[in-house]
Amino acid sequence: MTLLKLDNIHTYYGNIHALKGISITVDEGEIVTLIGANGAGKSTTLKTISGLLYPRQGKVYLNDEVLTKHAAHEIVKMGVIHVPEGRRVFARLTVMENLEMGAFTRKDKGGIQQDLDRVFELFPRLKERRSQVAGTLSGGEQQMLAMGRALMSNPRILLLDEPSMGLAPVLVDLIFDTIRELNEQGMTILLVEQNALLALDVANRGYVLETGVIALAGDAKELANDPQVKEVYLGGA
Amino acid sequence: MFHRFMRRHDTTDIVMWLIGFGLLAAVIYGSFVTLSSGKYDASVWLDFTIFGLAQGSVYALIALGYTLVYGILFMINFAHGEVFTGGVFTAYFVAIALENSGFIERHWVLSLLILMAVAMTVSVLVAVVLERIAYRPLRGAPRLVPLITAIGASFFLQYTYRGIYGSGIKTYPDFPALDGKLNMFGREWPILTVQALVIVVAALMMIFLYWYVQKTKAGKAMRAVAEDKEAAALMGIDVDRVIVNTFALGGSMAGVAGILYALLFKQVNAFMGFIPGIKAFTAAVLGGIGNVPGAMLGGLFLGIVESLGPSLILDGLGIPSPYQLKDAIAFTLLVLVLIFRPSGIMGERLSEKKA
């Protein structure tokens, strides 16, 4: 069943036509990845979904609800959470306070506590550091916090923007293992990644973005074996 | 050696340091002369200090409004002095009614609470309306634009108050229960009752504010928005609402500050907010603008310096009628902080490490 659907989205930055008619779908329980070069429009797509940017044309649907025209903070309440590029944790707030902000829209105390336990189970490091200020965490720990904070909103779909950026290989593996684990628990994920090899390995399906249009789409395994994708995004491997 | 020194510091640097040392020398010399002349005895110094603490707590409450708004919008709300005036001036009319009916004499605590509630309500209203119509449309404009708007709004409000409430100076009614020295636990304390009350109420408000910002969900959201508005919106925080909350919180502090000011100084008029407003801004800068404990400390410090400075320093330097120059001391301090430590006592760097 389709959970998220983008229908012919056109997004502009001022006069720059950044997304030129993007249509994608994400089914419930899937991991879908957007790959592409710098400036292809991957982050712009996520920002358009989460309401940081308004498309000039086209609509975003979550099930049958239209997300477009809702403000970013309302879209969170509807079940879409966006982990932005560069983690963007609140550096002066403690780990615990960051997680509380993730649950900002919720009132169900029991559910929040359950999700907190789940996040701590997923990332035991965060539990150890819960009273520490987020700015003192390492890059990997900040990525864990950014993801944990997002999970605290109890989302129906998780938008991840470049979770591997700037991390040591060991930590990248850990983050991707977590993505897999979350998906096995039923979480739907839309993943934007520079590292196309990793992304296609973890995803069910993928879209290749090129300067604001979708150049290729398909099964992740097929994309990984596509000669063109191999040439351009997988370093000809 | 001199040449090497000159190469590392340009001339302005050296002139600045000379001015700094000159002022420091004047302060030390003046204080020394005053103290060795024995003109004032210990009890006078104590009175000065307590008065300084009392007016400093008023500055601190107003300074919180500057610092909270700056922390979130990186904008100096120069109309904050008028947010303060609006509350206390409106409450004046209620105070007169309460006095005429004899209510102040019979129930002074209740009267005081009523006045504070009125002043807080009006100040919050002024602050929130100001944000809505003067600042919100300019969100995203270059930083100079809202600053100029704030100055315009400040004048607009001053003359609006004058138009509505009249241009004269009005005298707040007396609280007979607060006259004289504090009598408590069976003895008389060397502090005026009204000053003790001002200090205690201000301290309670500051404790409340600190608790609110640190411990409540709304306070945490405020800090999150101050750090990263976009990330806060992505967590489901309504940024505009948090900004309104911040203005309201600053307004409520200013409302209480207004009543405390009226208790200490007794007089109100349409332009009364300007000088305390600028001084509270000085206090906020002194403590490190954007820093909540900094604004509290800066306010208290400024109040004490302003109260002790004239007699302690200026008197010793042989300046006649030194008390007329207390404002000069406050603003000299502002200039010095801006030159030598722009980040303030508890400036950014420290707060980041501590936070």
Coordinates of C-alpha atoms in Angstrom, one line a residue:
Chain A
M1 CA 0.0 0.0 0.0
T2 CA 1.3 3.4 -0.9
L3 CA 2.1 5.5 2.1
L4 CA 3.9 8.5 0.6
K5 CA 3.3 9.9 -2.9
L6 CA 4.8 12.9 -4.7
D7 CA 2.9 13.8 -7.7
N8 CA 4.6 16.0 -10.3
I9 CA 6.4 18.2 -7.8
H10 CA 8.0 21.5 -9.0
T11 CA 10.0 23.4 -6.4
Y12 CA 11.9 26.6 -6.9
Y13 CA 14.6 28.5 -4.9
G14 CA 13.7 32.0 -6.0
N15 CA 14.0 31.7 -9.8
I16 CA 16.0 28.5 -9.8
H17 CA 13.9 25.6 -10.9
A18 CA 15.2 23.0 -8.5
L19 CA 12.7 20.1 -8.9
K20 CA 11.2 19.7 -12.4
G21 CA 8.3 17.4 -12.0
I22 CA 9.3 14.8 -9.5
S23 CA 6.9 11.8 -8.9
I24 CA 7.8 9.1 -6.5
T25 CA 6.0 6.7 -4.3
V26 CA 7.0 4.9 -1.1
D27 CA 5.0 1.9 0.0
E28 CA 4.4 1.0 3.6
G29 CA 7.3 -1.0 5.1
E30 CA 9.7 -0.1 2.3
I31 CA 13.1 1.5 2.2
V32 CA 13.3 3.7 -0.8
T33 CA 16.4 5.6 -1.7
L34 CA 17.1 8.7 -3.7
I35 CA 20.6 8.8 -5.1
G36 CA 22.3 11.3 -7.3
A37 CA 25.1 13.8 -7.6
N38 CA 25.5 17.0 -5.5
G39 CA 22.8 19.5 -6.5
A40 CA 20.6 16.9 -8.1
G41 CA 17.7 17.9 -5.8
K42 CA 17.8 15.1 -3.2
S43 CA 17.6 17.3 -0.2
T44 CA 15.2 19.6 -1.9
T45 CA 12.9 16.7 -2.4
L46 CA 13.0 15.9 1.4
K47 CA 12.5 19.5 2.3
T48 CA 9.5 19.8 0.1
I49 CA 7.9 16.7 1.7
S50 CA 8.6 18.0 5.3
G51 CA 7.2 21.4 4.5
L52 CA 10.4 23.5 4.8
L53 CA 9.9 24.3 1.1
Y54 CA 6.6 24.7 -0.7
P55 CA 6.3 23.3 -4.2
R56 CA 5.0 25.8 -6.8
Q57 CA 3.2 22.9 -8.5
G58 CA 2.3 19.4 -7.6
K59 CA 1.1 17.7 -4.4
V60 CA 2.5 15.5 -1.7
Y61 CA 0.2 12.9 -0.2
L62 CA 0.5 10.8 2.9
N63 CA -2.1 8.1 2.4
D64 CA -4.9 10.2 1.1
E65 CA -4.1 13.4 3.1
V66 CA -2.5 16.2 1.2
L67 CA 0.7 17.4 3.1
T68 CA 1.4 20.3 0.8
K69 CA 0.4 23.7 2.2
H70 CA 0.7 22.4 5.8
A71 CA 3.4 24.1 7.8
A72 CA 6.4 22.0 8.7
H73 CA 5.4 21.6 12.4
E74 CA 1.9 20.3 11.4
I75 CA 3.4 17.8 9.0
V76 CA 5.3 16.2 12.0
K77 CA 2.0 15.7 13.7
M78 CA 0.7 13.9 10.7
G79 CA 3.5 11.3 10.9
V80 CA 6.3 12.5 8.7
I81 CA 9.7 13.2 10.4
H82 CA 12.7 14.5 8.6
V83 CA 16.3 14.0 9.9
P84 CA 18.1 16.9 8.2
E85 CA 21.5 16.8 6.6
G86 CA 24.2 17.6 9.1
R87 CA 22.2 16.1 12.0
R88 CA 21.2 19.5 13.4
V89 CA 20.9 18.4 17.0
F90 CA 20.3 21.1 19.6
A91 CA 23.9 21.5 20.7
R92 CA 23.2 23.3 24.0
L93 CA 20.4 21.0 25.0
T94 CA 21.2 17.7 26.8
V95 CA 20.7 14.4 25.0
M96 CA 17.5 13.9 27.1
E97 CA 16.2 17.3 26.2
N98 CA 16.8 16.7 22.5
L99 CA 14.8 13.5 22.7
E100 CA 12.0 15.3 24.5
M101 CA 11.9 17.8 21.7
G102 CA 11.5 14.9 19.3
A103 CA 8.3 14.0 21.2
F104 CA 7.2 17.7 21.2
T105 CA 3.9 17.1 19.5
R106 CA 2.9 14.1 21.7
K107 CA 0.9 14.1 24.8
D108 CA 0.7 10.3 25.5
K109 CA 3.1 9.9 28.4
G110 CA 3.1 6.1 28.3
G111 CA 3.8 6.0 24.6
I112 CA 6.6 8.5 24.9
Q113 CA 8.3 6.5 27.7
Q114 CA 8.0 3.3 25.5
D115 CA 9.6 5.0 22.6
L116 CA 12.3 6.4 24.8
D117 CA 13.1 2.9 26.0
R118 CA 13.2 1.7 22.4
V119 CA 15.6 4.5 21.4
F120 CA 17.9 3.7 24.3
E121 CA 17.8 0.0 23.3
L122 CA 18.6 0.9 19.7
F123 CA 21.4 3.3 20.8
P124 CA 22.7 2.4 24.2
R125 CA 25.3 5.1 23.9
L126 CA 22.6 7.7 24.1
K127 CA 21.5 6.3 27.4
E128 CA 25.0 6.6 28.8
R129 CA 25.2 10.2 27.7
R130 CA 21.6 11.3 28.4
S131 CA 22.5 14.2 30.7
Q132 CA 25.4 15.3 28.6
V133 CA 25.0 18.4 26.3
A134 CA 24.6 17.3 22.7
G135 CA 27.3 19.6 21.5
T136 CA 29.9 17.5 23.3
L137 CA 28.9 14.3 21.4
S138 CA 31.0 12.8 18.6
G139 CA 29.7 13.0 15.0
G140 CA 28.4 9.4 15.2
E141 CA 26.7 9.9 18.5
Q142 CA 25.1 13.1 17.1
Q143 CA 23.7 11.1 14.1
M144 CA 22.3 8.5 16.6
L145 CA 20.8 11.3 18.6
A146 CA 19.3 12.9 15.4
M147 CA 17.7 9.6 14.5
G148 CA 16.6 8.8 18.0
R149 CA 15.1 12.3 18.3
A150 CA 13.1 11.7 15.1
L151 CA 11.9 8.3 16.3
M152 CA 10.6 10.0 19.5
S153 CA 7.8 11.5 17.3
N154 CA 6.5 8.0 16.6
P155 CA 6.5 8.6 12.9
R156 CA 4.9 6.7 10.1
I157 CA 7.7 7.5 7.7
L158 CA 11.3 8.5 8.4
L159 CA 13.1 10.8 6.0
L160 CA 16.9 10.5 6.3
D161 CA 19.2 13.0 4.7
E162 CA 22.8 11.8 4.3
P163 CA 23.0 9.8 7.5
S164 CA 26.6 8.6 6.6
M165 CA 28.0 12.1 6.0
G166 CA 31.3 12.7 7.7
L167 CA 31.3 9.4 9.7
A168 CA 34.0 6.8 10.1
P169 CA 33.4 3.6 8.2
V170 CA 32.6 1.6 11.5
L171 CA 30.0 4.2 12.4
V172 CA 28.5 4.2 8.9
D173 CA 28.0 0.4 9.2
L174 CA 26.4 0.9 12.6
I175 CA 24.0 3.6 11.3
F176 CA 23.0 1.4 8.3
D177 CA 22.5 -1.7 10.5
T178 CA 20.2 0.5 12.5
I179 CA 18.3 1.6 9.4
R180 CA 17.9 -2.1 8.5
E181 CA 16.8 -3.0 12.0
L182 CA 14.2 -0.2 12.1
N183 CA 12.8 -1.3 8.8
E184 CA 12.5 -4.9 10.1
Q185 CA 10.5 -3.5 12.9
G186 CA 8.1 -2.1 10.3
M187 CA 9.4 1.5 9.8
T188 CA 9.0 3.0 6.3
I189 CA 12.1 4.9 5.3
L190 CA 13.0 7.4 2.5
L191 CA 16.7 7.6 2.4
V192 CA 18.9 10.2 0.6
E193 CA 22.5 9.2 0.3
Q194 CA 25.7 10.2 -1.5
N195 CA 27.0 6.8 -1.0
A196 CA 24.9 5.0 -3.6
L197 CA 26.4 1.6 -3.1
L198 CA 25.4 1.5 0.6
A199 CA 22.0 3.0 -0.1
L200 CA 21.1 0.6 -2.9
D201 CA 22.3 -2.3 -0.7
V202 CA 19.9 -1.4 2.1
A203 CA 17.0 -0.2 0.0
N204 CA 14.1 -2.1 -1.7
R205 CA 13.8 0.4 -4.5
G206 CA 15.6 3.5 -5.7
Y207 CA 15.3 6.6 -7.8
V208 CA 18.2 8.3 -9.5
L209 CA 17.9 12.1 -9.6
E210 CA 19.7 14.2 -12.2
T211 CA 19.4 18.0 -12.0
G212 CA 15.8 18.0 -10.8
V213 CA 14.3 15.2 -12.8
I214 CA 14.1 11.4 -12.2
A215 CA 16.5 9.8 -14.6
L216 CA 16.0 6.2 -13.5
A217 CA 13.8 4.3 -11.2
G218 CA 13.5 0.7 -10.2
D219 CA 14.4 -2.2 -8.0
A220 CA 17.5 -1.5 -5.9
K221 CA 19.3 -4.6 -7.0
E222 CA 18.6 -3.8 -10.6
L223 CA 19.8 -0.3 -10.2
A224 CA 23.0 -1.4 -8.6
N225 CA 23.7 -3.6 -11.6
D226 CA 22.6 -1.0 -14.2
P227 CA 25.7 -0.2 -16.3
Q228 CA 24.9 3.6 -16.4
V229 CA 24.4 3.8 -12.6
K230 CA 27.6 1.8 -12.1
E231 CA 29.5 4.1 -14.3
V232 CA 28.3 7.4 -12.8
Y233 CA 27.5 6.7 -9.1
L234 CA 29.3 3.5 -8.1
G235 CA 32.7 4.6 -9.4
G236 CA 32.6 2.1 -12.3
A237 CA 32.9 -0.8 -9.9
Chain B
M1 CA 61.5 45.7 22.2
F2 CA 59.3 48.8 21.8
H3 CA 59.1 48.2 18.0
R4 CA 58.1 44.6 18.5
F5 CA 55.3 45.7 20.8
M6 CA 54.2 48.4 18.3
R7 CA 54.0 45.8 15.5
R8 CA 51.7 43.5 17.5
H9 CA 49.3 46.2 18.6
D10 CA 48.1 49.1 16.5
T11 CA 47.7 52.6 17.8
T12 CA 44.0 52.4 18.5
D13 CA 44.5 49.4 20.7
I14 CA 47.1 51.2 22.8
V15 CA 44.9 54.4 23.1
M16 CA 42.0 52.1 24.2
W17 CA 44.1 50.5 26.8
L18 CA 45.4 53.8 28.0
I19 CA 41.9 55.1 28.4
G20 CA 41.0 51.9 30.2
F21 CA 43.9 52.2 32.6
G22 CA 43.2 55.9 33.1
L23 CA 39.6 55.1 34.1
L24 CA 40.8 52.3 36.4
A25 CA 43.3 54.6 38.1
A26 CA 40.5 57.3 38.5
V27 CA 38.2 54.7 40.0
I28 CA 40.9 53.4 42.5
Y29 CA 42.1 56.9 43.4
G30 CA 38.5 58.3 43.8
S31 CA 37.5 55.4 46.0
F32 CA 40.7 55.6 48.1
V33 CA 40.2 59.3 48.7
T34 CA 36.5 58.9 49.6
L35 CA 37.1 56.0 51.9
S36 CA 40.1 57.6 53.7
S37 CA 38.2 60.9 54.2
G38 CA 35.6 58.9 56.3
K39 CA 32.8 61.1 55.0
Y40 CA 30.4 58.2 55.0
D41 CA 30.1 55.6 57.6
A42 CA 29.5 51.9 57.2
S43 CA 25.7 52.1 57.5
V44 CA 25.5 54.6 54.7
W45 CA 27.5 52.2 52.4
L46 CA 25.1 49.5 53.4
D47 CA 22.1 51.7 52.5
F48 CA 23.7 52.5 49.1
T49 CA 24.3 48.8 48.4
I50 CA 20.8 47.7 49.4
F51 CA 19.3 50.5 47.3
G52 CA 21.5 49.4 44.4
L53 CA 20.4 45.8 44.8
A54 CA 16.7 46.9 44.8
Q55 CA 17.0 49.1 41.6
G56 CA 19.3 46.4 40.1
S57 CA 16.6 43.8 40.5
V58 CA 14.3 46.0 38.6
Y59 CA 16.9 46.4 35.8
A60 CA 17.5 42.7 35.9
L61 CA 13.8 41.9 35.3
I62 CA 13.6 44.3 32.3
A63 CA 17.0 43.0 31.0
L64 CA 15.5 39.5 30.8
G65 CA 13.1 40.8 28.2
Y66 CA 15.9 42.1 26.0
T67 CA 18.0 39.0 26.4
L68 CA 15.2 36.5 25.8
V69 CA 14.1 38.2 22.6
Y70 CA 17.7 38.6 21.5
G71 CA 18.4 34.9 22.2
I72 CA 15.6 33.9 19.8
L73 CA 15.5 36.6 17.1
F74 CA 19.0 38.2 17.3
M75 CA 17.2 41.5 17.5
I76 CA 17.4 44.2 20.1
N77 CA 13.8 45.1 21.0
F78 CA 14.4 48.8 21.7
A79 CA 10.7 49.2 22.4
H80 CA 10.9 47.0 25.5
G81 CA 11.2 50.1 27.7
E82 CA 7.7 51.0 26.5
V83 CA 6.4 47.5 27.2
F84 CA 7.4 48.3 30.8
T85 CA 5.8 51.7 30.8
G86 CA 2.5 50.4 29.4
G87 CA 2.0 48.1 32.3
V88 CA 2.9 50.3 35.2
F89 CA 1.2 53.4 33.7
T90 CA -2.1 51.6 33.1
A91 CA -1.9 50.0 36.6
Y92 CA -1.5 53.6 38.0
F93 CA -5.2 54.3 37.4
V94 CA -6.2 51.1 39.1
A95 CA -3.9 52.0 42.0
I96 CA -5.6 55.4 42.4
A97 CA -9.0 53.7 42.4
L98 CA -7.8 51.2 45.1
E99 CA -6.4 54.1 47.2
N100 CA -9.5 56.1 47.0
S101 CA -11.7 53.2 48.1
G102 CA -9.3 52.6 51.0
F103 CA -8.5 49.2 49.7
I104 CA -4.7 49.6 49.7
E105 CA -4.8 50.4 53.4
R106 CA -7.0 47.5 54.3
H107 CA -5.5 44.8 52.0
W108 CA -2.1 45.9 50.8
V109 CA -0.9 42.5 49.7
L110 CA -4.0 41.9 47.6
S111 CA -3.8 45.4 46.2
L112 CA -0.2 44.8 45.2
L113 CA -1.1 41.5 43.5
I114 CA -4.0 43.2 41.6
L115 CA -1.6 45.9 40.4
M116 CA 1.0 43.3 39.3
A117 CA -1.7 41.3 37.5
V118 CA -2.9 44.4 35.7
A119 CA 0.6 45.6 34.8
M120 CA 1.6 42.1 33.6
T121 CA -1.5 41.8 31.5
V122 CA -1.0 45.1 29.7
S123 CA 2.8 44.6 29.2
V124 CA 2.3 41.2 27.8
L125 CA -0.4 42.5 25.5
V126 CA 1.8 45.4 24.3
A127 CA 4.7 43.0 23.7
V128 CA 2.7 40.5 21.8
V129 CA 0.9 43.0 19.6
L130 CA 4.3 44.7 18.9
E131 CA 5.7 41.3 17.8
R132 CA 2.7 40.6 15.6
I133 CA 2.4 43.9 13.8
A134 CA 5.8 45.4 13.9
Y135 CA 8.3 42.5 13.9
R136 CA 6.8 39.4 12.4
P137 CA 6.3 40.9 8.9
L138 CA 10.0 41.7 9.0
R139 CA 11.1 38.2 9.8
G140 CA 13.9 37.4 7.3
A141 CA 14.6 41.1 6.6
P142 CA 18.2 42.3 7.2
R143 CA 18.9 42.7 10.9
L144 CA 19.1 46.5 10.7
V145 CA 15.5 46.7 9.6
P146 CA 13.7 45.4 12.7
L147 CA 16.1 47.4 14.8
I148 CA 15.0 50.6 13.2
T149 CA 11.4 49.5 13.4
A150 CA 11.9 48.9 17.1
I151 CA 13.1 52.5 17.6
G152 CA 10.1 53.7 15.7
A153 CA 7.8 51.5 17.7
S154 CA 9.3 52.9 20.9
F155 CA 8.5 56.5 19.9
F156 CA 5.1 55.5 18.7
L157 CA 4.3 53.9 22.0
Q158 CA 5.6 56.8 24.1
Y159 CA 3.4 59.3 22.3
T160 CA 0.5 56.9 22.4
Y161 CA 0.7 56.7 26.2
R162 CA 1.0 60.5 26.3
G163 CA -2.1 60.8 24.2
I164 CA -4.1 58.4 26.2
Y165 CA -2.9 59.0 29.7
G166 CA -1.7 62.6 29.6
S167 CA 1.7 64.2 29.6
G168 CA 2.1 65.0 33.3
I169 CA 4.1 63.2 35.9
K170 CA 1.8 61.1 38.1
T171 CA 2.6 60.0 41.6
Y172 CA 1.8 56.5 42.6
P173 CA -0.2 56.1 45.8
D174 CA 1.6 55.3 49.0
F175 CA 1.6 51.8 50.6
P176 CA 1.5 52.7 54.3
A177 CA 2.3 49.1 55.2
L178 CA 5.7 49.4 53.4
D179 CA 6.8 52.6 55.1
G180 CA 9.9 52.6 57.2
K181 CA 12.4 49.9 58.1
L182 CA 11.7 46.2 57.9
N183 CA 10.3 44.9 61.1
M184 CA 10.5 41.1 61.2
F185 CA 11.2 38.3 63.7
G186 CA 10.9 40.8 66.6
R187 CA 13.7 43.2 65.5
E188 CA 14.3 46.0 63.1
W189 CA 16.5 45.3 60.1
P190 CA 18.7 47.9 58.4
I191 CA 16.7 47.7 55.2
L192 CA 13.6 49.6 54.1
T193 CA 10.6 47.4 53.9
V194 CA 9.8 48.5 50.4
Q195 CA 13.4 47.6 49.2
A196 CA 13.2 44.2 50.9
L197 CA 9.9 43.6 49.1
V198 CA 11.3 44.6 45.7
I199 CA 14.3 42.4 46.1
V200 CA 12.3 39.4 47.2
V201 CA 9.6 39.7 44.5
A202 CA 12.2 40.2 41.8
A203 CA 14.2 37.2 43.0
L204 CA 11.0 35.0 43.0
M205 CA 10.3 36.1 39.4
M206 CA 13.8 35.3 38.3
I207 CA 13.7 31.9 39.9
F208 CA 10.4 31.3 38.2
L209 CA 11.8 32.4 34.9
Y210 CA 14.9 30.2 35.2
W211 CA 12.8 27.2 36.1
Y212 CA 10.5 27.9 33.2
V213 CA 13.3 28.1 30.6
Q214 CA 15.3 25.2 32.0
K215 CA 12.6 22.7 33.1
T216 CA 9.3 23.2 31.3
K217 CA 8.6 21.8 27.8
A218 CA 7.8 25.3 26.6
G219 CA 11.1 26.6 27.9
K220 CA 13.0 23.8 26.3
A221 CA 11.3 24.5 23.0
M222 CA 12.3 28.1 23.5
R223 CA 16.0 27.1 23.8
A224 CA 15.6 24.8 20.8
V225 CA 14.2 27.5 18.6
A226 CA 16.9 29.9 19.8
E227 CA 19.5 27.4 18.5
D228 CA 18.0 26.3 15.2
K229 CA 14.6 27.4 14.0
E230 CA 14.5 25.0 11.1
A231 CA 15.4 22.0 13.1
A232 CA 12.9 23.0 15.7
A233 CA 10.2 23.2 13.1
L234 CA 11.2 19.7 11.9
M235 CA 10.5 18.5 15.4
G236 CA 7.0 19.8 15.3
I237 CA 7.6 23.0 17.2
D238 CA 5.5 25.9 16.0
V239 CA 8.3 28.5 15.8
D240 CA 6.0 31.5 15.6
R241 CA 4.2 30.5 18.7
V242 CA 7.4 30.1 20.6
I243 CA 8.4 33.6 19.5
V244 CA 5.1 35.0 20.8
N245 CA 5.7 33.1 24.0
T246 CA 9.1 34.7 24.4
F247 CA 7.7 38.2 23.9
A248 CA 5.0 37.4 26.4
L249 CA 7.4 36.1 29.0
G250 CA 9.6 39.2 28.6
G251 CA 6.5 41.3 28.8
S252 CA 5.4 39.7 32.1
M253 CA 8.8 40.3 33.6
A254 CA 8.6 44.0 32.5
G255 CA 5.1 44.3 34.0
V256 CA 6.3 43.2 37.4
A257 CA 9.4 45.3 37.1
G258 CA 7.1 48.3 36.4
I259 CA 5.2 47.9 39.7
L260 CA 8.5 47.4 41.6
Y261 CA 9.8 50.5 40.0
A262 CA 6.7 52.4 41.0
L263 CA 7.2 51.2 44.6
L264 CA 10.8 52.4 44.7
F265 CA 10.5 55.7 42.7
K266 CA 6.8 56.5 43.1
Q267 CA 6.5 58.4 39.8
V268 CA 5.2 57.5 36.4
N269 CA 4.9 59.2 33.1
A270 CA 4.7 58.4 29.4
F271 CA 8.4 58.5 28.8
M272 CA 9.5 56.8 32.0
G273 CA 10.5 53.5 30.3
F274 CA 13.2 55.0 28.2
I275 CA 16.1 55.4 30.7
P276 CA 15.4 52.2 32.6
G277 CA 15.0 50.4 29.3
I278 CA 18.4 51.6 28.0
K279 CA 19.9 50.7 31.4
A280 CA 18.4 47.3 31.3
F281 CA 19.8 46.9 27.8
T282 CA 23.2 47.9 29.3
A283 CA 22.7 45.3 32.0
A284 CA 21.9 42.6 29.3
V285 CA 25.0 43.5 27.4
L286 CA 27.0 43.5 30.6
G287 CA 25.9 40.0 31.4
G288 CA 26.3 38.8 27.8
I289 CA 23.2 39.4 25.6
G290 CA 21.2 36.3 25.0
N291 CA 22.3 34.8 28.4
V292 CA 19.6 34.5 31.0
P293 CA 21.7 34.3 34.2
G294 CA 23.9 37.0 32.6
A295 CA 21.0 39.5 32.4
M296 CA 20.2 38.9 36.0
L297 CA 23.8 39.4 37.2
G298 CA 24.3 42.3 34.9
G299 CA 21.2 44.1 36.2
L300 CA 22.2 43.6 39.9
F301 CA 25.8 44.7 39.1
L302 CA 24.6 47.8 37.2
G303 CA 22.2 48.8 40.0
I304 CA 24.9 48.5 42.6
V305 CA 27.5 50.4 40.6
E306 CA 25.1 53.1 39.9
S307 CA 24.2 53.4 43.5
L308 CA 27.7 53.3 45.0
G309 CA 29.6 54.8 42.1
P310 CA 28.7 58.5 42.5
S311 CA 29.6 58.8 46.2
L312 CA 32.4 56.3 46.2
I313 CA 34.3 57.3 43.0
L314 CA 33.1 60.7 41.9
D315 CA 33.0 62.3 45.3
G316 CA 36.6 61.3 45.9
L317 CA 37.6 62.9 42.6
G318 CA 36.2 66.2 43.9
I319 CA 33.3 66.3 41.5
P320 CA 30.4 68.5 42.8
S321 CA 26.9 66.9 43.1
P322 CA 28.1 63.5 42.0
Y323 CA 24.7 61.9 42.1
Q324 CA 23.6 63.8 39.0
L325 CA 26.2 61.8 37.2
K326 CA 24.9 58.3 38.0
D327 CA 23.6 57.8 34.5
A328 CA 27.0 58.8 33.1
I329 CA 28.5 56.0 35.1
A330 CA 26.0 53.5 33.8
F331 CA 26.7 54.4 30.2
T332 CA 30.4 54.6 30.6
L333 CA 30.2 51.1 31.8
L334 CA 28.3 50.1 28.6
V335 CA 30.9 51.6 26.4
L336 CA 33.7 49.9 28.3
V337 CA 32.0 46.5 28.1
L338 CA 31.5 47.0 24.4
I339 CA 35.2 47.9 23.9
F340 CA 36.9 45.4 26.2
R341 CA 34.5 42.5 26.5
P342 CA 31.8 42.6 23.9
S343 CA 30.6 39.1 24.9
G344 CA 29.8 40.3 28.4
I345 CA 30.5 38.8 31.8
M346 CA 28.9 35.4 31.0
G347 CA 29.5 35.8 27.3
E348 CA 28.7 33.3 24.5
R349 CA 31.9 31.3 24.8
L350 CA 31.5 30.5 28.4
S351 CA 27.8 29.8 28.1
E352 CA 28.4 27.3 25.3
K353 CA 31.0 25.5 27.5
K354 CA 28.7 25.5 30.5
A355 CA 25.5 24.7 28.7

